[in-house]
Amino acid sequence: MNGAQLLMKCLENEKVETIFGYPGGAVLELYDKLMDANVEHVLTRHEQAAVHAADGYSRVSDKPGVCFATSGPGATNLISGLATAYMDSIPLIVITGQVAKGALGSDAFQEADIKGITIPIVKHSYLLTDVKDIPQVIREAFHIATTGRPGPVLIDVPKDVLNEACPENTKPKTGKPDLLGYKPTYEGHPVQIKKAVKMIEKAQRPVIYAGGGVKLSSAGSEVLELAEKQDIPVVNTLMGTGEFPWDHRLSLGMSGMHGHVGANKTMLNSDLIIAIGVRFSDRGTGNKETFIKDKKVIHIDIDPAEIGKIIPVDVPIVGDSKGILEKINKKINSTTREKWLEQVEKWYDEDKKLYQERVTNQANRISAGTVLSKISNTLKNRNEDIIVSTDVGQHQMWVSLYYEYITPGKFLSSGGLGTMGFGLPASMGASFAKNDHMVISFVGDGGFQMNSQELATISRYNLPVKIIVMNNNCLGMVRQWQEMFFNEKYSSTILEGNPDFVKLAEAYGLNAVRLDDAKTMDQTIENVLEDKNPCLLEVRLCTIENVFPFVPPGKPLNDIIKEGK
């Protein structure tokens, strides 16, 4: 048995079923032995798509996604995907080939110091130089990626290590590795939990601020119990989308730069923020001084480095959100907050009225709001298990505002890094993880073209992905900022020369249709959603349609632009 065979045995031992990747010279031995392993390999058309697909796989399966790439450019093509996963705390195992040990540091063909390059954007990394270390490194990598705050782990393997013979009786490692200095904290401190209970019971205008950590710890039901016991409205970050029932009386949706008016006003006027698994992104807080004025903050997070990093905290609780909330819920008394909720409801109604007016005004034309509402309502009525993914830009914010039918653990978006090109390959990965689910992949025409070659992968595996291209022939969000803050100087944001997206999809063997007539909207959407095969729907939008509400960068959350000119 050589190093490549041993590595594959170790991955099988970790219950790996699917690997996304792209071969090359430094991993030829690994790909040779991959053919003999009980693992499915998904050949993407670009390494960046492979790592995003592994990311999407992980987000809906609660298992680490696994990705292979060769040395040099193959490895460096993974960087955006690694940074995306790192920012959103997604567990990945990324294995890259490397030049032979004797050539390290010699600028050999396709050599790049990928371990050094990626140190700031991975949770941990290895350069594996001894075949005997493969079992220990693989076991450690899976343990590190999936425990504490999850994240990507990179393993760089010189090609001669893959060819090297293993000592006899070498076996995969099992059990929990003993790693010096790595002891994630899961149990919240009992004194801090007691303080939190008292502070919540004493508060007059509390709000729960739920982030991606709620999904990562599967704490949605505990958040719901706390909200109902204490009559507390719930606001979510983009990464917390779908973890609290969207139609619940206490649900206010997303706050922040493009958040709902009601959610933003509730955050600003609260006297206590119960932050769960959030990192207080600048897009979420707006002006920090205004955000925390006259209020207390309880911050629950498994990563101690996040607590107090952006916002001063009155009660920090380090640990797993689910377990901590279970303890709080056991200790806390039930109450009602009629006066506070009456005010919150007024803000919510103001928000709803604004939304309904916008949809009504746009009823006779194709707009982001009408199309997304139609798709959401159709799928809601069908009550199907649906996975929703977005790319990055205007359509991402439109989905957060207009698309309501999202269930726990079924929403994928690049929240932290904001990576254009993420959406399409991530939806592929999600489809491999949950092959009985339809995946709706919302993309803009800009981000779509960053990984549109993956239409070949979708076609090859006949994945039930519906690709909704929101085509406004521009980089919409950047164009909107140029309109609002740069005197309408549209520098390099109009995408002249876009291809015919319908013909492009058809060239890859996919069904495709264009929506450019409001009279046919309902039937066209019905037809696309009924199609059991992969399908692309191009939605032709007006270039000047902007996203509102909008809080300008650095402004307080109540400095809301509700409509454009």
Coordinates of C-alpha atoms in Angstrom, one line a residue:
M1 CA 0.0 0.0 0.0
N2 CA 1.3 3.4 -0.9
G3 CA 0.5 6.9 0.5
A4 CA -2.3 7.6 -2.0
Q5 CA -4.1 4.3 -1.1
L6 CA -3.6 5.0 2.6
L7 CA -5.0 8.5 2.2
M8 CA -8.1 7.2 0.5
K9 CA -8.6 4.6 3.2
C10 CA -8.4 7.3 5.8
L11 CA -11.0 9.4 4.0
E12 CA -13.3 6.3 3.8
N13 CA -12.7 5.8 7.5
E14 CA -14.0 9.4 8.0
K15 CA -17.2 8.4 6.1
V16 CA -16.4 10.6 3.1
E17 CA -18.8 9.7 0.3
T18 CA -18.3 12.6 -2.1
I19 CA -15.2 14.5 -3.2
F20 CA -15.2 17.5 -5.5
G21 CA -12.0 18.2 -7.5
Y22 CA -9.9 18.7 -10.5
P23 CA -6.9 16.5 -11.3
G24 CA -3.3 17.5 -12.3
G25 CA 0.3 16.3 -12.4
A26 CA 1.0 16.4 -8.7
V27 CA -2.1 14.3 -7.7
L28 CA -2.0 11.7 -10.5
E29 CA -1.3 8.9 -8.0
L30 CA -4.1 10.0 -5.8
Y31 CA -6.6 10.1 -8.7
D32 CA -5.4 6.6 -9.7
K33 CA -6.2 5.2 -6.3
L34 CA -9.4 7.2 -6.1
M35 CA -10.8 5.0 -8.9
D36 CA -10.5 2.0 -6.5
A37 CA -12.1 3.7 -3.5
N38 CA -15.7 3.6 -2.4
V39 CA -16.0 7.4 -2.9
E40 CA -17.8 9.4 -5.6
H41 CA -15.6 12.0 -7.3
V42 CA -17.3 15.0 -8.9
L43 CA -15.3 16.5 -11.7
T44 CA -16.0 20.2 -11.8
R45 CA -14.7 22.5 -14.6
H46 CA -12.6 24.7 -12.3
E47 CA -10.9 24.3 -8.9
Q48 CA -12.8 27.3 -7.5
A49 CA -16.0 25.6 -8.4
A50 CA -14.8 22.5 -6.7
V51 CA -14.2 24.2 -3.4
H52 CA -17.4 26.1 -3.5
A53 CA -19.3 22.9 -4.3
A54 CA -17.6 21.2 -1.3
D55 CA -18.7 24.3 0.8
G56 CA -22.3 24.0 -0.4
Y57 CA -22.3 20.2 0.3
S58 CA -21.2 20.9 3.9
R59 CA -23.7 23.7 4.5
V60 CA -26.7 21.4 4.0
S61 CA -25.3 18.0 5.1
D62 CA -23.6 19.0 8.4
K63 CA -20.6 17.0 7.3
P64 CA -17.3 18.5 6.1
G65 CA -17.0 19.0 2.4
V66 CA -13.9 17.5 0.8
C67 CA -12.0 18.9 -2.2
F68 CA -8.9 17.8 -4.2
A69 CA -6.7 20.0 -6.4
T70 CA -3.2 19.8 -7.9
S71 CA -0.2 21.9 -7.0
G72 CA 0.6 25.5 -8.1
P73 CA -2.3 27.1 -10.0
G74 CA -4.7 24.3 -9.1
A75 CA -4.1 25.0 -5.4
T76 CA -4.1 28.8 -5.8
N77 CA -7.5 28.6 -7.6
L78 CA -8.9 27.4 -4.3
I79 CA -8.1 30.6 -2.4
S80 CA -11.4 32.5 -2.8
G81 CA -13.3 29.3 -1.8
L82 CA -11.1 28.8 1.3
A83 CA -11.6 32.4 2.4
T84 CA -15.4 32.1 1.8
A85 CA -15.6 29.0 4.0
Y86 CA -13.4 30.5 6.7
M87 CA -15.5 33.7 7.0
D88 CA -18.7 31.7 7.2
S89 CA -17.3 29.0 9.5
I90 CA -17.8 26.1 7.1
P91 CA -15.9 22.8 7.7
L92 CA -13.8 21.7 4.7
I93 CA -11.0 19.3 4.1
V94 CA -9.0 20.5 1.2
I95 CA -6.2 18.3 -0.1
T96 CA -3.7 19.7 -2.5
G97 CA -0.8 18.0 -4.4
Q98 CA 2.7 19.5 -4.1
V99 CA 6.0 19.1 -5.9
A100 CA 8.2 16.3 -4.6
K101 CA 9.9 16.9 -1.2
G102 CA 13.4 17.3 -2.8
A103 CA 12.1 20.1 -5.1
L104 CA 10.4 22.2 -2.3
G105 CA 11.6 25.7 -2.4
S106 CA 13.3 25.4 -5.8
D107 CA 10.5 27.2 -7.8
A108 CA 9.9 23.9 -9.6
F109 CA 7.2 23.6 -12.2
Q110 CA 3.7 24.3 -10.7
E111 CA 5.2 24.9 -7.2
A112 CA 3.4 27.3 -4.9
D113 CA 3.7 27.6 -1.1
I114 CA 0.0 27.0 -0.7
K115 CA 0.4 26.3 3.1
G116 CA 2.0 29.7 3.6
I117 CA -0.3 31.5 1.2
T118 CA -3.5 30.3 3.0
I119 CA -2.4 30.6 6.7
P120 CA -4.7 33.6 7.3
I121 CA -7.8 32.0 5.7
V122 CA -7.8 28.4 7.1
K123 CA -8.4 27.1 10.6
H124 CA -5.3 24.9 10.3
S125 CA -3.0 23.6 7.6
Y126 CA -0.4 20.8 7.1
L127 CA 2.5 20.1 4.8
L128 CA 2.5 16.3 5.0
T129 CA 6.1 15.1 4.4
D130 CA 6.1 11.6 5.9
V131 CA 3.8 8.8 4.7
K132 CA 3.6 7.5 8.2
D133 CA 1.9 10.7 9.3
I134 CA -1.1 10.4 7.0
P135 CA -3.5 8.6 9.4
Q136 CA -2.8 11.0 12.2
V137 CA -3.0 14.2 10.0
I138 CA -6.3 13.1 8.4
R139 CA -7.9 12.3 11.8
E140 CA -6.7 15.6 13.2
A141 CA -7.9 17.6 10.2
F142 CA -11.4 16.2 10.5
H143 CA -11.5 16.9 14.2
I144 CA -10.2 20.4 13.9
A145 CA -12.5 21.3 11.0
T146 CA -15.7 20.1 12.7
T147 CA -15.2 21.0 16.4
G148 CA -15.4 24.4 18.1
R149 CA -15.9 27.1 15.5
P150 CA -15.9 25.1 12.3
G151 CA -13.6 26.0 9.4
P152 CA -11.5 24.8 6.5
V153 CA -8.3 22.7 7.0
L154 CA -5.8 22.4 4.2
I155 CA -3.4 19.4 3.7
D156 CA -0.6 19.8 1.2
V157 CA 0.9 16.5 0.1
P158 CA 4.1 16.3 -2.0
K159 CA 3.7 13.8 -4.8
D160 CA 6.5 11.5 -3.7
V161 CA 4.7 11.0 -0.4
L162 CA 1.7 9.7 -2.3
N163 CA 3.9 7.2 -4.1
E164 CA 5.9 6.2 -1.1
A165 CA 5.3 2.7 0.4
C166 CA 3.6 2.6 3.8
P167 CA 5.0 0.6 6.7
E168 CA 3.2 -2.7 7.2
N169 CA 0.0 -2.7 9.2
T170 CA -0.5 1.1 8.8
K171 CA -4.2 1.8 9.5
P172 CA -6.5 4.8 9.6
K173 CA -6.7 6.5 13.1
T174 CA -9.9 6.6 15.0
G175 CA -11.0 8.5 18.2
K176 CA -10.5 12.0 19.4
P177 CA -6.9 13.3 18.9
D178 CA -5.1 14.9 21.8
L179 CA -4.1 18.3 20.4
L180 CA -2.0 20.5 22.7
G181 CA -3.6 23.9 23.1
Y182 CA -6.8 23.0 21.2
K183 CA -9.7 22.6 23.7
P184 CA -12.9 24.3 22.4
T185 CA -15.3 25.4 25.1
Y186 CA -18.8 24.1 24.8
E187 CA -20.3 24.6 28.2
G188 CA -21.2 28.1 29.0
H189 CA -20.1 29.4 32.4
P190 CA -22.9 28.9 34.9
V191 CA -22.4 32.3 36.5
Q192 CA -22.6 34.0 33.2
I193 CA -25.8 32.0 32.3
K194 CA -27.3 33.1 35.6
K195 CA -26.5 36.8 34.9
A196 CA -28.0 36.4 31.4
V197 CA -31.3 35.1 32.8
K198 CA -31.6 38.0 35.2
M199 CA -30.7 40.5 32.5
I200 CA -33.3 39.1 30.1
E201 CA -36.0 39.0 32.8
K202 CA -35.3 42.6 33.8
A203 CA -35.2 44.0 30.3
Q204 CA -38.1 46.1 29.0
R205 CA -37.4 46.0 25.3
P206 CA -35.2 42.9 24.5
V207 CA -34.5 41.6 21.0
I208 CA -32.9 38.3 19.9
Y209 CA -30.2 38.8 17.2
A210 CA -29.7 35.4 15.6
G211 CA -26.7 34.7 13.3
G212 CA -25.1 31.8 11.5
G213 CA -24.0 30.2 14.8
V214 CA -27.7 29.3 15.4
K215 CA -27.6 27.1 12.3
L216 CA -24.1 25.7 13.0
S217 CA -25.2 24.5 16.5
S218 CA -28.7 23.5 15.4
A219 CA -30.1 25.9 18.0
G220 CA -33.2 27.0 16.1
S221 CA -35.7 25.3 18.4
E222 CA -34.0 26.7 21.5
V223 CA -34.2 30.2 20.1
L224 CA -37.9 29.7 19.4
E225 CA -38.5 28.5 23.0
L226 CA -36.7 31.5 24.5
A227 CA -38.5 33.9 22.2
E228 CA -41.9 32.5 23.1
K229 CA -41.2 32.2 26.8
Q230 CA -40.1 35.7 27.1
D231 CA -42.2 37.3 24.3
I232 CA -39.0 38.6 22.5
P233 CA -39.0 39.6 18.8
V234 CA -36.3 37.9 16.7
V235 CA -34.1 39.6 14.1
N236 CA -31.6 37.6 12.0
T237 CA -28.4 38.3 10.1
L238 CA -28.1 37.1 6.5
M239 CA -26.3 34.0 7.8
G240 CA -29.1 33.4 10.2
T241 CA -31.8 33.4 7.5
G242 CA -34.3 30.5 7.8
E243 CA -33.4 29.4 11.3
F244 CA -36.4 31.1 12.9
P245 CA -39.9 30.4 11.3
W246 CA -40.4 33.2 8.8
D247 CA -44.2 33.3 9.5
H248 CA -44.0 33.4 13.3
R249 CA -45.5 36.4 15.0
L250 CA -42.2 37.3 16.6
S251 CA -40.1 37.1 13.4
L252 CA -38.9 40.4 11.9
G253 CA -36.5 39.1 9.3
M254 CA -33.0 40.5 8.5
S255 CA -31.7 43.7 9.9
G256 CA -28.7 45.8 8.6
M257 CA -27.8 47.7 5.5
H258 CA -30.6 46.1 3.4
G259 CA -32.6 44.9 6.3
H260 CA -36.3 45.3 7.0
V261 CA -37.4 48.7 8.4
G262 CA -39.1 47.0 11.3
A263 CA -36.1 44.9 12.2
N264 CA -33.7 47.9 12.1
K265 CA -36.0 50.0 14.3
T266 CA -36.4 47.2 16.8
M267 CA -32.7 46.7 17.1
L268 CA -32.0 50.4 17.6
N269 CA -34.8 50.9 20.1
S270 CA -34.2 47.8 22.2
D271 CA -32.7 48.0 25.7
L272 CA -31.1 44.5 25.5
I273 CA -29.6 42.6 22.5
I274 CA -29.3 38.9 23.0
A275 CA -26.8 38.1 20.3
I276 CA -26.5 34.4 19.4
G277 CA -23.8 33.2 17.1
V278 CA -23.2 36.6 15.4
R279 CA -20.0 38.5 14.8
F280 CA -21.5 42.0 14.5
S281 CA -20.5 42.6 10.9
D282 CA -20.4 46.2 9.8
R283 CA -23.2 45.5 7.3
G284 CA -25.3 44.4 10.3
T285 CA -24.6 47.1 12.8
G286 CA -24.3 50.3 10.7
N287 CA -22.8 53.0 12.9
K288 CA -21.6 51.1 16.0
E289 CA -22.0 53.9 18.5
T290 CA -25.6 54.4 17.6
F291 CA -26.1 50.6 17.4
I292 CA -25.2 50.0 21.1
K293 CA -26.4 53.3 22.6
D294 CA -28.5 52.9 25.8
K295 CA -28.6 49.1 25.7
K296 CA -27.0 46.1 27.2
V297 CA -25.6 43.2 25.2
I298 CA -25.5 39.5 25.9
H299 CA -23.2 37.7 23.4
I300 CA -23.3 33.9 23.1
D301 CA -20.6 32.5 20.8
I302 CA -18.4 29.4 20.6
D303 CA -15.4 31.5 19.5
P304 CA -14.0 33.6 22.4
A305 CA -12.2 35.8 19.9
E306 CA -15.5 37.1 18.5
I307 CA -16.7 38.4 21.9
G308 CA -15.9 42.0 22.5
K309 CA -14.1 42.3 19.1
I310 CA -16.5 44.7 17.6
I311 CA -19.2 45.6 20.2
P312 CA -18.7 45.9 24.0
V313 CA -20.5 43.1 25.8
D314 CA -22.1 43.1 29.2
V315 CA -22.5 39.4 29.6
P316 CA -20.2 37.2 27.4
I317 CA -21.0 33.5 27.3
V318 CA -18.5 31.3 25.5
G319 CA -19.8 28.0 24.3
D320 CA -22.2 26.1 22.1
S321 CA -25.4 28.1 21.5
K322 CA -27.7 25.2 21.7
G323 CA -26.5 23.9 25.1
I324 CA -26.3 27.4 26.6
L325 CA -29.9 28.3 25.4
E326 CA -31.2 25.0 26.9
K327 CA -29.8 26.0 30.3
I328 CA -31.2 29.6 30.0
N329 CA -34.6 28.2 29.0
K330 CA -34.7 25.9 32.0
K331 CA -34.0 28.8 34.4
I332 CA -36.0 31.6 32.9
N333 CA -39.6 32.4 33.8
S334 CA -42.3 33.1 31.2
T335 CA -43.6 36.6 30.7
T336 CA -45.4 38.8 28.2
R337 CA -44.3 42.1 26.8
E338 CA -47.5 43.6 25.3
K339 CA -46.3 47.2 25.2
W340 CA -43.0 46.4 23.5
L341 CA -44.5 44.1 21.0
E342 CA -47.3 46.5 20.2
Q343 CA -44.6 49.1 19.2
V344 CA -42.6 46.4 17.3
E345 CA -45.8 45.4 15.4
K346 CA -46.3 49.0 14.3
W347 CA -42.8 49.1 12.8
Y348 CA -43.4 45.7 11.2
D349 CA -46.7 46.9 9.7
E350 CA -44.9 50.0 8.3
D351 CA -42.4 47.6 6.7
K352 CA -45.1 45.3 5.4
K353 CA -47.1 48.2 3.9
L354 CA -44.0 49.5 2.1
Y355 CA -43.3 46.0 0.8
Q356 CA -46.9 45.5 -0.4
E357 CA -47.0 48.9 -2.1
R358 CA -43.8 48.1 -3.9
V359 CA -45.1 44.7 -5.1
T360 CA -48.5 46.2 -6.1
N361 CA -46.8 49.0 -8.1
Q362 CA -44.7 46.5 -9.9
A363 CA -47.5 44.0 -10.5
N364 CA -47.7 44.6 -14.2
R365 CA -44.1 44.4 -15.0
I366 CA -41.2 42.1 -14.4
S367 CA -39.3 43.1 -11.3
A368 CA -37.2 41.3 -8.7
G369 CA -40.0 41.6 -6.1
T370 CA -42.8 40.2 -8.3
V371 CA -40.7 37.3 -9.6
L372 CA -39.3 36.3 -6.2
S373 CA -42.7 36.6 -4.5
K374 CA -44.2 34.4 -7.2
I375 CA -41.5 31.7 -6.9
S376 CA -41.7 31.8 -3.1
N377 CA -45.5 31.6 -2.9
T378 CA -45.6 28.8 -5.5
L379 CA -43.1 26.6 -3.6
K380 CA -44.8 27.4 -0.3
N381 CA -48.1 26.2 -1.6
R382 CA -46.4 23.0 -2.8
N383 CA -44.8 22.5 0.6
E384 CA -41.7 20.8 -0.9
D385 CA -38.3 20.5 0.7
I386 CA -36.4 23.2 -1.1
I387 CA -32.8 24.4 -0.8
V388 CA -32.2 28.0 -1.7
S389 CA -28.8 29.4 -2.7
T390 CA -27.7 32.9 -3.8
D391 CA -24.7 34.4 -5.3
V392 CA -23.7 38.0 -4.2
G393 CA -25.1 41.3 -5.1
Q394 CA -28.5 42.9 -5.6
H395 CA -30.3 39.6 -6.1
Q396 CA -28.9 38.3 -2.8
M397 CA -30.6 41.2 -1.0
W398 CA -33.8 40.9 -3.0
V399 CA -34.0 37.2 -1.9
S400 CA -33.6 38.2 1.7
L401 CA -36.4 40.8 1.4
Y402 CA -38.9 39.1 -0.9
Y403 CA -38.3 35.3 -0.7
E404 CA -39.9 34.0 2.4
Y405 CA -40.1 30.2 2.0
I406 CA -36.8 29.2 3.6
T407 CA -36.6 26.4 6.1
P408 CA -33.8 25.7 8.7
G409 CA -30.5 24.7 7.3
K410 CA -31.6 25.2 3.7
F411 CA -30.2 28.6 2.9
L412 CA -26.8 29.1 1.3
S413 CA -25.1 32.4 0.7
S414 CA -21.6 33.9 1.0
G415 CA -22.3 36.2 3.9
G416 CA -18.9 37.2 5.2
L417 CA -16.6 37.4 2.2
G418 CA -19.4 38.2 -0.3
T419 CA -17.9 36.0 -3.1
M420 CA -19.3 36.5 -6.5
G421 CA -19.3 33.1 -8.3
F422 CA -20.2 31.2 -5.2
G423 CA -23.9 30.5 -5.9
L424 CA -23.9 28.2 -8.8
P425 CA -21.2 25.7 -7.7
A426 CA -22.5 25.8 -4.1
S427 CA -26.0 24.8 -5.3
M428 CA -24.3 21.8 -7.1
G429 CA -22.7 20.7 -3.9
A430 CA -26.0 21.1 -2.0
S431 CA -27.7 18.9 -4.7
F432 CA -25.1 16.1 -4.2
A433 CA -25.7 16.2 -0.4
K434 CA -29.5 16.2 -0.7
N435 CA -30.3 14.6 -4.0
D436 CA -34.0 14.4 -3.1
H437 CA -34.3 18.2 -2.8
M438 CA -34.9 20.7 -5.5
V439 CA -32.2 23.5 -5.4
I440 CA -33.2 27.0 -6.4
S441 CA -30.0 28.9 -7.4
F442 CA -30.5 32.6 -7.6
V443 CA -27.7 34.4 -9.4
G444 CA -27.0 37.7 -11.0
D445 CA -25.7 37.9 -14.6
G446 CA -22.3 39.1 -13.3
G447 CA -21.7 36.4 -10.7
F448 CA -23.2 33.7 -12.9
Q449 CA -20.5 34.3 -15.5
M450 CA -17.7 33.8 -13.0
N451 CA -18.5 30.1 -12.8
S452 CA -21.0 29.5 -15.7
Q453 CA -18.8 26.7 -17.0
E454 CA -20.3 24.6 -14.2
L455 CA -23.4 24.2 -16.4
A456 CA -21.4 21.3 -17.8
T457 CA -21.2 19.7 -14.3
I458 CA -25.0 20.2 -13.7
S459 CA -25.7 18.7 -17.1
R460 CA -23.3 15.8 -16.7
Y461 CA -24.9 14.7 -13.4
N462 CA -28.4 15.8 -14.3
L463 CA -28.7 17.7 -11.0
P464 CA -32.2 19.1 -10.2
V465 CA -31.0 22.6 -9.9
K466 CA -33.2 25.5 -11.1
I467 CA -30.8 28.4 -12.1
I468 CA -32.6 31.7 -11.9
V469 CA -30.4 34.3 -13.6
M470 CA -31.6 37.8 -12.5
N471 CA -30.2 39.6 -15.6
N472 CA -30.0 43.4 -15.4
N473 CA -27.0 43.6 -17.7
C474 CA -24.9 45.2 -15.1
L475 CA -23.0 44.7 -11.8
G476 CA -26.2 45.9 -10.1
M477 CA -25.0 46.6 -6.5
V478 CA -21.9 48.5 -7.6
R479 CA -23.9 50.4 -10.2
Q480 CA -26.4 51.3 -7.4
W481 CA -23.6 52.7 -5.3
Q482 CA -22.2 54.7 -8.2
E483 CA -25.7 56.1 -8.8
M484 CA -26.2 57.1 -5.2
F485 CA -22.6 58.1 -4.1
F486 CA -20.6 58.8 -7.2
N487 CA -22.8 61.2 -9.2
E488 CA -24.1 58.5 -11.5
K489 CA -20.6 57.9 -13.0
Y490 CA -21.1 54.3 -14.1
S491 CA -17.5 53.2 -14.4
S492 CA -17.2 49.6 -15.7
T493 CA -20.4 48.3 -14.3
I494 CA -22.5 47.9 -17.4
L495 CA -22.0 44.4 -18.8
E496 CA -22.0 44.9 -22.5
G497 CA -21.4 41.7 -24.5
N498 CA -23.4 39.4 -22.2
P499 CA -24.1 36.1 -24.0
D500 CA -27.6 34.8 -24.7
F501 CA -28.0 32.9 -21.5
V502 CA -30.8 30.7 -22.9
K503 CA -28.6 29.5 -25.8
L504 CA -25.6 29.1 -23.4
A505 CA -27.6 26.7 -21.2
E506 CA -29.0 24.9 -24.2
A507 CA -25.4 24.5 -25.5
Y508 CA -24.7 22.5 -22.4
G509 CA -27.8 20.4 -22.9
L510 CA -30.0 22.1 -20.4
N511 CA -33.6 23.3 -20.7
A512 CA -33.8 27.0 -20.6
V513 CA -36.4 29.8 -21.0
R514 CA -36.4 33.6 -20.9
L515 CA -38.9 35.6 -18.9
D516 CA -39.3 39.1 -20.5
D517 CA -43.1 39.5 -20.6
A518 CA -45.1 40.1 -17.4
K519 CA -48.2 38.4 -19.0
T520 CA -46.4 35.1 -19.2
M521 CA -44.7 35.3 -15.8
D522 CA -47.0 33.0 -13.8
Q523 CA -47.1 30.2 -16.3
T524 CA -43.4 30.4 -17.1
I525 CA -42.4 30.1 -13.4
E526 CA -44.9 27.3 -12.9
N527 CA -43.4 25.4 -15.9
V528 CA -39.8 25.9 -14.7
L529 CA -40.6 24.7 -11.2
E530 CA -42.6 21.7 -12.6
D531 CA -39.6 20.6 -14.7
K532 CA -37.9 17.7 -12.9
N533 CA -34.7 18.3 -14.9
P534 CA -32.1 21.0 -14.4
C535 CA -33.3 24.2 -16.0
L536 CA -32.2 27.8 -16.4
L537 CA -34.7 30.7 -16.2
E538 CA -33.3 34.0 -17.4
V539 CA -35.3 36.9 -15.8
R540 CA -34.8 40.2 -17.7
L541 CA -34.8 43.0 -15.2
C542 CA -34.5 46.8 -15.7
T543 CA -30.9 47.9 -15.3
I544 CA -31.9 50.8 -13.0
E545 CA -33.9 48.8 -10.5
N546 CA -32.3 49.2 -7.1
V547 CA -32.5 47.5 -3.7
F548 CA -34.4 49.3 -1.0
P549 CA -34.6 49.8 2.0
F550 CA -31.0 50.9 2.2
V551 CA -28.9 52.2 5.1
P552 CA -25.9 54.0 3.6
P553 CA -22.5 52.6 4.9
G554 CA -21.5 53.8 8.3
K555 CA -24.9 55.4 9.0
P556 CA -27.2 54.5 11.9
L557 CA -29.8 51.8 11.2
N558 CA -32.6 54.3 11.4
D559 CA -31.1 56.4 8.6
I560 CA -33.1 54.4 6.1
I561 CA -33.6 55.2 2.4
K562 CA -36.9 53.5 1.8
E563 CA -37.3 54.3 -2.0
G564 CA -35.2 55.5 -4.9
K565 CA -35.9 58.4 -7.1

